[in-house]
Tab-separated table of C-alpha atoms in Angstrom:
chain	number	residue	atom	x	y	z
A	1	MET	CA	31.672	-17.783	-16.310
A	2	LEU	CA	34.362	-19.954	-16.246
A	3	MET	CA	34.561	-19.786	-12.331
A	4	SER	CA	31.462	-22.470	-13.021
A	5	PHE	CA	33.863	-24.969	-14.526
A	6	MET	CA	36.179	-25.234	-11.155
A	7	PRO	CA	36.618	-28.741	-9.877
A	8	PRO	CA	34.522	-29.073	-6.522
A	9	SER	CA	37.637	-28.789	-4.144
A	10	ALA	CA	37.913	-25.449	-5.023
A	11	VAL	CA	34.958	-24.172	-4.793
A	12	PRO	CA	34.532	-23.613	-0.769
A	13	ALA	CA	37.390	-20.925	-1.233
A	14	PHE	CA	35.953	-19.272	-3.934
A	15	SER	CA	32.355	-19.364	-2.817
A	16	CYS	CA	33.550	-17.253	-0.050
A	17	SER	CA	35.361	-14.630	-2.142
A	18	VAL	CA	31.870	-14.486	-3.967
A	19	ILE	CA	29.544	-14.152	-1.446
A	20	SER	CA	31.877	-11.312	0.055
A	21	THR	CA	31.426	-10.034	-3.067
A	22	LEU	CA	27.827	-10.194	-3.414
A	23	ARG	CA	27.514	-8.893	0.434
A	24	ASN	CA	29.776	-5.784	-0.359
A	25	GLN	CA	27.592	-4.669	-2.769
A	26	GLU	CA	25.408	-1.065	-3.048
A	27	GLU	CA	21.919	-0.980	-2.680
A	28	GLY	CA	20.859	0.104	-6.460
A	29	ALA	CA	23.720	-1.923	-8.095
A	30	VAL	CA	22.713	-2.743	-11.866
A	31	ASP	CA	22.193	-6.576	-12.707
A	32	ARG	CA	25.563	-7.374	-14.305
A	33	SER	CA	27.699	-6.444	-11.069
A	34	TYR	CA	25.737	-9.448	-9.134
A	35	SER	CA	24.371	-12.067	-11.911
A	36	THR	CA	27.658	-13.791	-12.784
A	37	LEU	CA	28.395	-14.028	-8.905
A	38	LEU	CA	24.466	-15.634	-8.485
A	39	ASP	CA	25.197	-17.646	-11.331
A	40	CYS	CA	28.014	-19.463	-10.224
A	41	LEU	CA	27.494	-19.883	-7.014
A	42	CYS	CA	23.912	-21.565	-7.743
A	43	SER	CA	26.227	-23.609	-10.109
A	44	TRP	CA	28.199	-24.645	-7.693
A	45	GLY	CA	25.322	-26.141	-5.581
A	46	GLN	CA	25.820	-23.112	-2.752
A	47	ALA	CA	22.357	-21.631	-2.959
A	48	GLY	CA	22.159	-22.149	0.432
A	49	HIS	CA	24.549	-19.259	1.487
A	50	ILE	CA	23.276	-16.473	-0.474
A	51	LEU	CA	19.625	-17.485	1.282
A	52	GLU	CA	21.790	-17.230	4.535
A	53	LEU	CA	23.097	-13.599	3.547
A	54	VAL	CA	19.457	-12.114	2.107
A	55	CYS	CA	17.917	-13.832	5.337
A	56	ASP	CA	20.424	-11.803	7.623
A	57	TRP	CA	19.421	-9.039	5.717
A	58	LEU	CA	15.832	-9.025	5.945
A	59	PRO	CA	13.571	-8.746	8.984
A	60	GLU	CA	12.692	-11.663	10.755
A	61	GLU	CA	9.460	-11.590	11.192
A	62	PRO	CA	6.477	-9.394	12.208
A	63	PRO	CA	6.835	-7.356	15.086
A	64	GLN	CA	3.450	-8.318	16.866
A	65	ARG	CA	4.352	-12.062	16.218
A	66	LYS	CA	6.771	-11.814	19.011
A	67	THR	CA	6.231	-12.141	22.413
A	68	HIS	CA	8.625	-10.352	25.314
A	69	SER	CA	9.579	-13.373	26.702
A	70	ALA	CA	10.648	-14.226	23.304
A	71	ALA	CA	12.621	-11.258	22.223
A	72	LYS	CA	14.196	-11.775	26.195
A	73	ARG	CA	16.007	-15.011	25.778
A	74	LYS	CA	17.016	-14.660	22.269
A	75	VAL	CA	20.588	-13.640	22.004
A	76	GLN	CA	21.427	-10.558	19.846
A	77	ILE	CA	24.538	-10.734	18.219
A	78	HIS	CA	25.126	-7.078	16.318
A	79	ASP	CA	26.450	-7.274	12.159
A	80	PRO	CA	28.069	-3.347	12.321
A	81	ARG	CA	27.659	-3.888	8.919
A	82	PRO	CA	24.400	-2.146	7.730
A	83	ALA	CA	21.729	-4.541	6.264
A	84	LYS	CA	20.626	-3.952	3.204
A	85	PRO	CA	17.263	-5.354	2.485
A	86	GLN	CA	16.620	-4.057	-0.631
A	87	LEU	CA	19.475	-5.748	-2.325
A	88	ALA	CA	18.106	-9.079	-0.479
A	89	LEU	CA	15.115	-8.450	-2.747
A	90	VAL	CA	17.137	-8.152	-5.842
A	91	TYR	CA	18.997	-11.016	-5.230
A	92	VAL	CA	15.645	-13.220	-4.543
A	93	GLU	CA	13.942	-11.729	-7.531
A	94	TYR	CA	16.640	-12.998	-9.571
A	95	LEU	CA	17.123	-16.510	-8.777
A	96	LEU	CA	13.171	-16.700	-8.982
A	97	THR	CA	13.342	-15.758	-12.248
A	98	HIS	CA	15.644	-17.298	-13.739
A	99	PRO	CA	14.818	-21.428	-13.786
A	100	LYS	CA	18.141	-23.457	-13.061
A	101	ASN	CA	18.521	-20.854	-10.474
A	102	ARG	CA	15.435	-21.211	-8.909
A	103	GLU	CA	15.478	-24.578	-8.997
A	104	SER	CA	18.949	-24.577	-7.209
A	105	LEU	CA	17.097	-22.253	-4.272
A	106	LEU	CA	14.427	-24.650	-3.897
A	107	SER	CA	17.167	-27.103	-2.958
A	108	ALA	CA	18.227	-25.284	-0.198
A	109	PRO	CA	17.461	-26.656	3.607
A	110	ARG	CA	13.791	-26.184	3.826
A	111	LYS	CA	14.172	-24.210	7.269
A	112	LYS	CA	16.114	-21.703	5.519
A	113	LEU	CA	13.079	-21.541	2.552
A	114	ASN	CA	10.557	-21.161	6.053
A	115	GLN	CA	12.981	-18.439	7.269
A	116	LEU	CA	12.957	-16.263	4.163
A	117	LEU	CA	9.141	-16.969	3.361
A	118	LYS	CA	8.479	-15.809	7.100
A	119	ALA	CA	10.791	-12.346	6.391
A	120	LEU	CA	9.486	-11.896	2.884
A	121	ASP	CA	5.616	-11.614	4.784
A	122	THR	CA	6.780	-8.914	7.297
A	123	SER	CA	6.053	-6.713	3.830
A	124	LYS	CA	1.894	-7.686	4.665
A	125	VAL	CA	2.809	-5.167	8.094
A	126	ASP	CA	4.421	-2.522	5.970
A	127	LEU	CA	1.829	-2.208	3.602
A	128	GLU	CA	-0.584	-1.717	6.215
A	129	SER	CA	1.460	1.256	8.026
A	130	ILE	CA	1.325	2.595	4.381
A	131	LEU	CA	-1.763	2.514	3.737
A	132	GLN	CA	-3.260	3.148	7.252
A	133	SER	CA	-1.119	5.866	8.477
A	134	PRO	CA	-1.357	9.285	7.748
A	135	GLY	CA	1.749	10.002	6.200
A	136	GLY	CA	2.164	6.511	4.973
A	137	LYS	CA	5.162	5.273	6.208
A	138	ALA	CA	6.500	1.987	6.534
A	139	GLU	CA	9.039	0.401	9.010
A	140	TYR	CA	11.424	-1.998	7.327
A	141	PHE	CA	11.077	-1.629	3.978
A	142	THR	CA	10.385	1.425	1.027
A	143	GLU	CA	6.984	1.814	-0.368
A	144	ALA	CA	8.281	-0.002	-3.793
A	145	ALA	CA	10.427	-2.554	-2.285
A	146	ALA	CA	7.439	-3.162	0.185
A	147	LEU	CA	5.432	-4.159	-3.015
A	148	GLN	CA	8.115	-5.952	-4.082
A	149	ALA	CA	8.757	-8.131	-1.370
A	150	PHE	CA	5.000	-8.830	-1.185
A	151	SER	CA	5.142	-10.143	-4.774
A	152	LEU	CA	8.129	-12.345	-3.926
A	153	HIS	CA	6.311	-13.741	-1.518
A	154	CYS	CA	3.549	-14.614	-2.784
A	155	ARG	CA	5.604	-15.951	-5.449
A	156	LEU	CA	8.026	-18.171	-3.334
A	157	SER	CA	4.703	-19.965	-1.963
A	158	ILE	CA	3.554	-21.311	-5.277
A	159	HIS	CA	7.053	-22.498	-5.887
A	160	LEU	CA	7.446	-24.412	-2.451
A	161	GLN	CA	3.709	-25.759	-2.918
A	162	HIS	CA	4.541	-26.854	-6.534
A	163	ARG	CA	8.299	-28.066	-4.556
A	164	PHE	CA	6.613	-30.187	-1.837
A	165	CYS	CA	3.065	-31.135	-3.062
A	166	SER	CA	3.410	-34.329	-1.985
A	167	GLU	CA	2.763	-33.159	1.167
A	168	GLY	CA	-0.759	-31.147	1.385
A	169	LYS	CA	-1.177	-28.109	1.159
A	170	VAL	CA	1.712	-26.494	3.293
A	171	TYR	CA	2.387	-23.813	0.927
A	172	LEU	CA	-1.155	-23.294	-0.372
A	173	SER	CA	-2.489	-22.991	2.895
A	174	VAL	CA	0.000	-19.602	3.339
A	175	LEU	CA	-1.224	-18.428	-0.150
A	176	GLU	CA	-5.004	-18.640	1.541
A	177	ASP	CA	-4.019	-16.141	4.624
A	178	THR	CA	-3.091	-13.929	2.085
A	179	GLY	CA	-6.130	-13.922	0.871
A	180	PHE	CA	-7.531	-13.416	3.827
A	181	TRP	CA	-4.894	-10.585	5.221
A	182	LEU	CA	-5.875	-9.077	1.653
A	183	GLU	CA	-9.671	-9.569	2.290
A	184	SER	CA	-9.658	-8.442	6.188
A	185	LYS	CA	-6.659	-5.601	6.030
A	186	VAL	CA	-6.435	-4.503	2.640
A	187	LEU	CA	-10.180	-3.887	1.270
A	188	SER	CA	-12.209	-3.720	4.403
A	189	PHE	CA	-9.845	-0.856	5.119
A	190	ILE	CA	-10.405	1.128	1.852
A	191	GLN	CA	-14.148	0.610	0.915
A	192	ASP	CA	-14.765	3.200	3.561
A	193	GLN	CA	-11.955	5.780	2.190
A	194	GLU	CA	-12.250	8.865	0.856
A	195	GLU	CA	-11.743	9.878	-3.237
A	196	GLU	CA	-8.745	11.582	-1.606
A	197	TYR	CA	-7.194	8.921	0.035
A	198	LEU	CA	-8.207	6.409	-2.434
A	199	LYS	CA	-6.512	8.763	-5.061
A	200	ARG	CA	-3.347	8.861	-2.775
A	201	HIS	CA	-2.865	5.051	-2.003
A	202	ARG	CA	-4.268	4.029	-5.497
A	203	VAL	CA	-0.503	2.726	-6.579
A	204	VAL	CA	-0.511	0.241	-3.586
A	205	TYR	CA	-3.829	-1.417	-3.454
A	206	GLN	CA	-4.146	-1.820	-6.893
A	207	GLN	CA	-0.418	-3.572	-7.025
A	208	ILE	CA	-1.230	-5.806	-3.720
A	209	ILE	CA	-4.616	-6.821	-5.733
A	210	GLN	CA	-2.797	-7.480	-9.102
A	211	THR	CA	-0.251	-9.161	-7.826
A	212	TYR	CA	-2.444	-11.571	-5.788
A	213	LEU	CA	-5.020	-12.274	-8.646
A	214	THR	CA	-1.499	-12.934	-10.978
A	215	VAL	CA	-0.288	-15.432	-8.644
A	216	GLY	CA	-4.081	-16.754	-8.090
A	217	LYS	CA	-3.917	-17.286	-11.895
A	218	ASP	CA	-0.990	-18.953	-11.744
A	219	VAL	CA	-2.048	-21.445	-9.530
A	220	ILE	CA	-4.654	-22.900	-11.053
A	221	MET	CA	-2.764	-22.503	-14.602
A	222	VAL	CA	-0.249	-25.023	-13.230
A	223	GLY	CA	-2.783	-27.486	-11.430
A	224	LEU	CA	-1.686	-26.806	-8.065
A	225	GLY	CA	-5.495	-24.918	-6.650
A	226	ASP	CA	-8.154	-27.478	-5.826
A	227	CYS	CA	-12.017	-26.792	-6.062
A	228	LYS	CA	-11.864	-24.999	-2.655
A	229	PHE	CA	-8.846	-23.065	-3.534
A	230	GLN	CA	-10.532	-21.357	-6.683
A	231	ILE	CA	-13.987	-20.902	-5.062
A	232	GLN	CA	-12.268	-18.923	-2.222
A	233	LEU	CA	-10.135	-16.740	-5.168
A	234	LEU	CA	-13.645	-16.424	-6.796
A	235	HIS	CA	-14.454	-15.008	-3.158
A	236	TRP	CA	-12.106	-12.549	-2.670
A	237	SER	CA	-12.544	-11.412	-6.580
A	238	LEU	CA	-16.309	-10.133	-6.171
A	239	ARG	CA	-14.943	-8.267	-3.144
A	240	ILE	CA	-12.450	-6.619	-5.005
A	241	MET	CA	-14.945	-5.624	-7.178
A	242	HIS	CA	-17.617	-4.551	-4.482
A	243	THR	CA	-14.865	-2.439	-2.634
A	244	VAL	CA	-12.715	-1.261	-5.663
A	245	LYS	CA	-14.214	0.297	-9.127
A	246	GLY	CA	-11.691	0.221	-11.975
A	247	PHE	CA	-10.472	-2.134	-15.190
A	248	PHE	CA	-7.095	-2.520	-13.688
A	249	TYR	CA	-7.920	-5.572	-12.694
A	250	VAL	CA	-10.798	-6.947	-15.619
A	251	SER	CA	-7.776	-8.740	-17.985
A	252	LEU	CA	-6.492	-10.712	-14.450
A	253	LEU	CA	-10.077	-11.885	-13.593
A	254	LEU	CA	-10.970	-13.224	-16.963
A	255	GLY	CA	-7.241	-14.615	-17.246
A	256	ILE	CA	-8.377	-16.505	-13.986
A	257	LEU	CA	-12.428	-17.587	-15.209
A	258	LYS	CA	-10.566	-19.058	-18.300
A	259	GLU	CA	-8.250	-20.787	-16.275
A	260	ILE	CA	-11.007	-21.898	-13.691
A	261	THR	CA	-13.049	-23.239	-16.698
A	262	GLY	CA	-10.258	-25.341	-18.117
A	263	SER	CA	-9.331	-26.770	-15.224
A	264	SER	CA	-12.984	-27.762	-14.080
A	265	LEU	CA	-12.765	-30.544	-16.771
A	266	LYS	CA	-10.632	-32.483	-14.546
A	267	GLN	CA	-13.478	-31.859	-11.491
A	268	LYS	CA	-16.468	-34.460	-10.692
A	269	THR	CA	-19.016	-31.853	-12.375
A	270	ASP	CA	-21.690	-33.673	-10.398
A	271	SER	CA	-20.204	-32.586	-7.007
A	272	ASP	CA	-22.117	-29.898	-5.235
A	273	GLU	CA	-18.237	-28.224	-4.982
A	274	VAL	CA	-18.700	-27.853	-8.604
A	275	GLY	CA	-21.689	-26.278	-8.738
A	276	THR	CA	-20.599	-24.153	-6.187
A	277	LEU	CA	-17.916	-23.136	-8.189
A	278	PHE	CA	-19.617	-22.610	-11.046
A	279	ASP	CA	-22.258	-20.467	-9.908
A	280	MET	CA	-19.220	-18.423	-8.759
A	281	VAL	CA	-17.650	-17.655	-12.228
A	282	GLN	CA	-21.440	-16.852	-13.217
A	283	LYS	CA	-21.458	-14.172	-10.213
A	284	VAL	CA	-17.857	-12.377	-10.716
A	285	PHE	CA	-18.186	-12.646	-14.763
A	286	GLN	CA	-21.901	-10.560	-14.504
A	287	LYS	CA	-20.230	-8.522	-11.465
A	288	MET	CA	-17.437	-7.876	-13.944
A	289	LEU	CA	-19.337	-6.758	-16.609
A	290	GLU	CA	-21.458	-4.379	-14.394
A	291	CYS	CA	-17.886	-2.415	-12.606
A	292	MET	CA	-16.661	-2.594	-16.496
A	293	ALA	CA	-20.078	-0.589	-17.442
A	294	TRP	CA	-19.694	1.557	-14.317
A	295	SER	CA	-16.374	2.734	-15.654
A	296	PHE	CA	-17.419	3.466	-18.743
A	297	ARG	CA	-20.182	5.627	-17.825
A	298	LYS	CA	-17.890	7.378	-15.634
A	299	GLN	CA	-14.838	7.861	-17.722
A	300	PRO	CA	-15.917	7.328	-21.682
A	301	GLU	CA	-12.824	7.611	-22.905
A	302	GLU	CA	-10.773	6.123	-20.639
A	303	GLY	CA	-13.411	3.331	-20.815
A	304	LEU	CA	-13.634	2.407	-24.578
A	305	ARG	CA	-9.218	2.059	-24.352
A	306	LEU	CA	-9.400	-0.377	-21.315
A	307	LEU	CA	-12.689	-1.578	-22.919
A	308	TYR	CA	-11.140	-2.772	-26.023
A	309	SER	CA	-7.642	-4.140	-23.968
A	310	VAL	CA	-9.643	-6.332	-22.268
A	311	GLN	CA	-11.269	-8.308	-25.843
A	312	THR	CA	-8.292	-10.576	-26.290
A	313	PRO	CA	-8.876	-12.478	-22.767
A	314	LEU	CA	-12.919	-11.409	-22.889
A	315	LEU	CA	-12.710	-13.600	-26.276
A	316	GLU	CA	-10.442	-16.476	-24.383
A	317	PHE	CA	-13.108	-16.841	-21.983
A	318	ILE	CA	-15.704	-17.071	-23.407
A	319	THR	CA	-14.290	-19.020	-26.565
A	320	ALA	CA	-13.507	-21.627	-23.352
A	321	VAL	CA	-16.777	-21.798	-22.145
A	322	GLN	CA	-18.256	-22.563	-25.581
A	323	SER	CA	-15.439	-25.052	-26.411
A	324	TRP	CA	-15.747	-27.098	-22.724
A	325	HIS	CA	-19.008	-26.102	-21.066
A	326	ALA	CA	-21.872	-25.865	-23.966
A	327	ASP	CA	-25.497	-26.318	-22.998
A	328	THR	CA	-24.657	-26.343	-18.956
A	329	PRO	CA	-25.561	-23.906	-16.749
A	330	VAL	CA	-22.450	-21.831	-16.723
A	331	HIS	CA	-22.846	-21.328	-20.396
A	332	HIS	CA	-26.190	-20.539	-20.349
A	333	GLY	CA	-25.133	-18.088	-17.669
A	334	VAL	CA	-22.308	-16.614	-19.361
A	335	LEU	CA	-24.311	-16.201	-22.440
A	336	SER	CA	-27.181	-14.267	-20.633
A	337	THR	CA	-24.621	-12.101	-19.195
A	338	LEU	CA	-23.227	-11.368	-22.238
A	339	MET	CA	-27.319	-10.883	-23.605
A	340	ALA	CA	-28.211	-8.315	-21.021
A	341	ALA	CA	-25.505	-6.065	-20.825
A	342	SER	CA	-25.554	-5.379	-24.900
A	343	VAL	CA	-29.928	-4.889	-24.439
A	344	VAL	CA	-30.022	-2.499	-21.682
A	345	GLU	CA	-27.001	-0.590	-23.079
A	346	ILE	CA	-29.311	-0.188	-26.248
A	347	SER	CA	-31.955	-0.029	-24.518
A	348	HIS	CA	-30.655	2.716	-22.485
A	349	ARG	CA	-29.270	4.734	-25.202
A	350	LEU	CA	-33.155	4.185	-26.813
A	351	ARG	CA	-34.966	5.832	-24.171
A	352	LYS	CA	-32.747	8.765	-24.270
A	353	VAL	CA	-33.287	9.680	-27.567
A	354	SER	CA	-35.332	12.698	-28.087
A	355	ASP	CA	-35.420	12.892	-32.137
A	356	VAL	CA	-37.782	9.842	-33.306
A	357	GLU	CA	-35.230	9.904	-36.742
A	358	GLU	CA	-32.138	9.010	-34.688
A	359	LEU	CA	-33.832	6.080	-33.628
A	360	THR	CA	-32.973	4.234	-37.036
A	361	PRO	CA	-31.964	0.462	-37.215
A	362	PRO	CA	-28.160	0.119	-36.904
A	363	GLU	CA	-26.396	-0.671	-40.600
A	364	CYS	CA	-23.473	-1.897	-38.730
A	365	LEU	CA	-21.414	-2.838	-35.784
A	366	SER	CA	-19.779	0.281	-35.094
A	367	ASP	CA	-23.210	1.674	-35.117
A	368	LEU	CA	-24.351	0.238	-31.749
A	369	PRO	CA	-23.458	2.249	-28.658
A	370	PRO	CA	-19.239	1.505	-27.255
A	371	PHE	CA	-20.111	-1.216	-25.035
A	372	SER	CA	-22.855	-3.719	-26.587
A	373	ARG	CA	-19.938	-3.002	-29.821
A	374	CYS	CA	-17.081	-4.446	-28.307
A	375	LEU	CA	-19.168	-7.193	-26.885
A	376	ILE	CA	-21.372	-7.748	-29.781
A	377	GLY	CA	-17.945	-7.737	-31.859
A	378	ILE	CA	-16.560	-10.558	-29.742
A	379	ILE	CA	-19.799	-12.677	-30.193
A	380	ILE	CA	-19.795	-12.890	-33.555
A	381	LYS	CA	-15.702	-13.670	-33.904
A	382	SER	CA	-17.144	-17.251	-33.330
A	383	PRO	CA	-19.490	-19.225	-35.636
A	384	ASN	CA	-20.671	-21.701	-32.645
A	385	VAL	CA	-20.536	-18.867	-29.991
A	386	VAL	CA	-22.860	-16.983	-32.692
A	387	ARG	CA	-25.303	-20.072	-32.812
A	388	SER	CA	-25.261	-20.246	-28.945
A	389	PHE	CA	-25.897	-16.602	-28.846
A	390	LEU	CA	-28.905	-16.689	-30.823
A	391	ASP	CA	-30.595	-19.920	-28.883
A	392	GLU	CA	-30.064	-17.672	-25.496
A	393	LEU	CA	-31.568	-14.348	-27.297
A	394	LYS	CA	-34.656	-16.255	-28.496
A	395	ALA	CA	-35.078	-18.328	-25.348
A	396	CYS	CA	-34.954	-15.089	-23.318
A	397	VAL	CA	-37.841	-13.405	-25.946
A	398	THR	CA	-39.790	-16.734	-25.821
A	399	THR	CA	-39.806	-16.908	-22.073
A	400	ASP	CA	-40.212	-13.002	-21.108
A	401	ASP	CA	-37.395	-12.700	-19.494
A	402	ILE	CA	-37.073	-9.599	-22.442
A	403	GLU	CA	-39.687	-7.271	-22.903
A	404	GLY	CA	-41.436	-4.509	-23.440
A	405	ILE	CA	-40.840	-2.372	-26.922
A	406	VAL	CA	-37.845	-1.069	-25.648
A	407	CYS	CA	-36.136	-3.976	-25.229
A	408	LEU	CA	-37.448	-5.631	-27.973
A	409	THR	CA	-35.967	-3.235	-30.330
A	410	ALA	CA	-32.645	-3.598	-28.614
A	411	VAL	CA	-32.652	-7.083	-29.698
A	412	VAL	CA	-33.609	-6.350	-33.404
A	413	HIS	CA	-30.810	-4.143	-32.854
A	414	ILE	CA	-28.610	-6.968	-31.962
A	415	ILE	CA	-29.770	-9.526	-34.938
A	416	LEU	CA	-29.300	-7.064	-37.398
A	417	VAL	CA	-25.692	-6.567	-37.012
A	418	ILE	CA	-25.118	-10.429	-36.372
A	419	ASN	CA	-26.583	-10.722	-39.467
A	420	LYS	CA	-24.500	-8.516	-40.828
A	421	GLY	CA	-21.294	-10.572	-39.669
A	422	LYS	CA	-19.068	-12.832	-41.506
A	423	HIS	CA	-20.666	-16.239	-39.637
A	424	LYS	CA	-24.325	-15.903	-40.577
A	425	SER	CA	-26.764	-18.169	-39.390
A	426	PRO	CA	-30.379	-19.124	-40.110
A	427	LYS	CA	-30.733	-19.113	-36.301
A	428	VAL	CA	-31.415	-15.062	-36.998
A	429	ARG	CA	-34.282	-15.584	-38.506
A	430	GLU	CA	-35.784	-17.733	-35.499
A	431	VAL	CA	-34.818	-14.828	-33.227
A	432	ALA	CA	-36.290	-12.369	-35.289
A	433	ALA	CA	-39.636	-14.437	-35.828
A	434	THR	CA	-39.908	-14.725	-32.108
A	435	VAL	CA	-39.657	-10.794	-31.730
A	436	HIS	CA	-41.652	-10.249	-34.463
A	437	ARG	CA	-44.675	-12.283	-32.626
A	438	LYS	CA	-43.666	-10.922	-29.211
A	439	LEU	CA	-43.936	-7.191	-30.676
A	440	LYS	CA	-47.669	-7.903	-32.186
A	441	LYS	CA	-48.782	-8.242	-28.610
A	442	PHE	CA	-48.022	-4.464	-28.346
A	443	MET	CA	-49.875	-3.299	-31.363
A	444	GLU	CA	-53.342	-2.148	-30.081
A	445	ILE	CA	-51.462	-0.283	-27.211
A	446	THR	CA	-48.963	1.776	-29.568
A	447	LEU	CA	-52.228	2.667	-31.837
A	448	GLU	CA	-53.654	5.471	-30.440
A	449	GLU	CA	-50.208	6.726	-28.904
A	450	ASP	CA	-47.854	9.162	-30.800
A	451	SER	CA	-44.521	8.476	-28.536
A	452	MET	CA	-41.229	7.181	-29.508
A	453	GLU	CA	-42.583	3.558	-28.012
A	454	ARG	CA	-45.021	3.601	-31.054
A	455	PHE	CA	-42.292	4.747	-33.107
A	456	LEU	CA	-40.051	1.893	-32.196
A	457	TYR	CA	-42.795	-0.726	-32.718
A	458	GLU	CA	-43.610	0.698	-36.127
A	459	SER	CA	-40.223	0.944	-36.869
A	460	SER	CA	-38.870	-2.529	-35.191
A	461	SER	CA	-42.082	-4.454	-37.113
A	462	ARG	CA	-41.239	-3.082	-40.810
A	463	THR	CA	-37.644	-3.979	-40.131
A	464	LEU	CA	-38.452	-7.804	-39.077
A	465	GLY	CA	-41.357	-8.108	-41.780
A	466	ALA	CA	-38.775	-6.969	-44.316
A	467	PHE	CA	-35.958	-9.094	-43.307
A	468	LEU	CA	-38.356	-12.400	-42.671
A	469	ASN	CA	-39.325	-11.626	-46.327
A	470	SER	CA	-36.270	-11.332	-47.893
């Protein structure tokens, strides 16, 4: 690192030597063999030389974008030394990861930065080839390198947008184009594929999706994504959930929802665009819980493990909605979605029970079925969320959005568990009284029946009566 303190007059000679050393590195070189050299060049203000080397090694642009006449006009200068695209990606990764080096890189001529962005964009061509051809062979990169180049392309788009944000959404539009590519070339292709195909290409399409969602979340987090971009990102999120089942994107989606919920405070809340945005937030959250429930039914053990792994981001999102948007449509929508998911699962379990002795009310949180246990467990962590959730529960029972003996019994199970939590609320009694009144409507219907519903009616009525009189 002593070289970084050299006088400016000595820099040119040394920088040529350093570039030569970087050029002669072998692909697969370890960090310590190139990191100091890259640090020195950046500290000397010579990141442009690194950029030139990297662009020399990377493909120029996707082949379908070149016309035959353009190819004929361009003079080709053949460098006998082999290109090292994977090493180029390693260098770019290092520069973008370290703030001082990244700043030096972004200070390079904009024309060169655009050239790098286009070169990284060629990864999409390779990723399409991997996904669409039987052998899954790429033209420019290995599979791992194509995924890395795609990630760098998305990340560089953000950094360039941040750097040149005063000039409009030039680079945000690049990221939007990538979203349209994801929708039209990746999701549209894999949606009708057989399970064997999906299993073979799972790593590729999952990493593409994860990369894009991660970058989209970061865009919103740093304030670069306007309302239009956020709506579009949520649209793509819905497409992802409709196309790909699984848990791998849930934490990212929850992070996106949380960031959007926070960033929307800066928007004019009465605008049509913000109204559309909040509608999309509710739709994405509802679809996400449906996907989680679907995954859990298909693979209970794996689903349970993953279910608990998303508890923290789920709590953060619910808390954000509670803190920033209480008593708004999005707040009611999120709470009603949580409530519906719990009521549906508990009701489903009640209907499956063949022995009435197994229909006893829960005594604690662990007595609830797994999905509801997770959701209710998150709700009872916050006294404010508990109060709002109980208000929503009472409203849904009052308006008959929740009806029938089985569903009302599910509500009884929920409020019994909430009442056992550390954040007790007098609103529990209000919900209990409302459910008790609703249940009385079924007294004559169940009187002559010897059925599971009659048992549930009698059990719930006794439980609520004892609770209200205690």
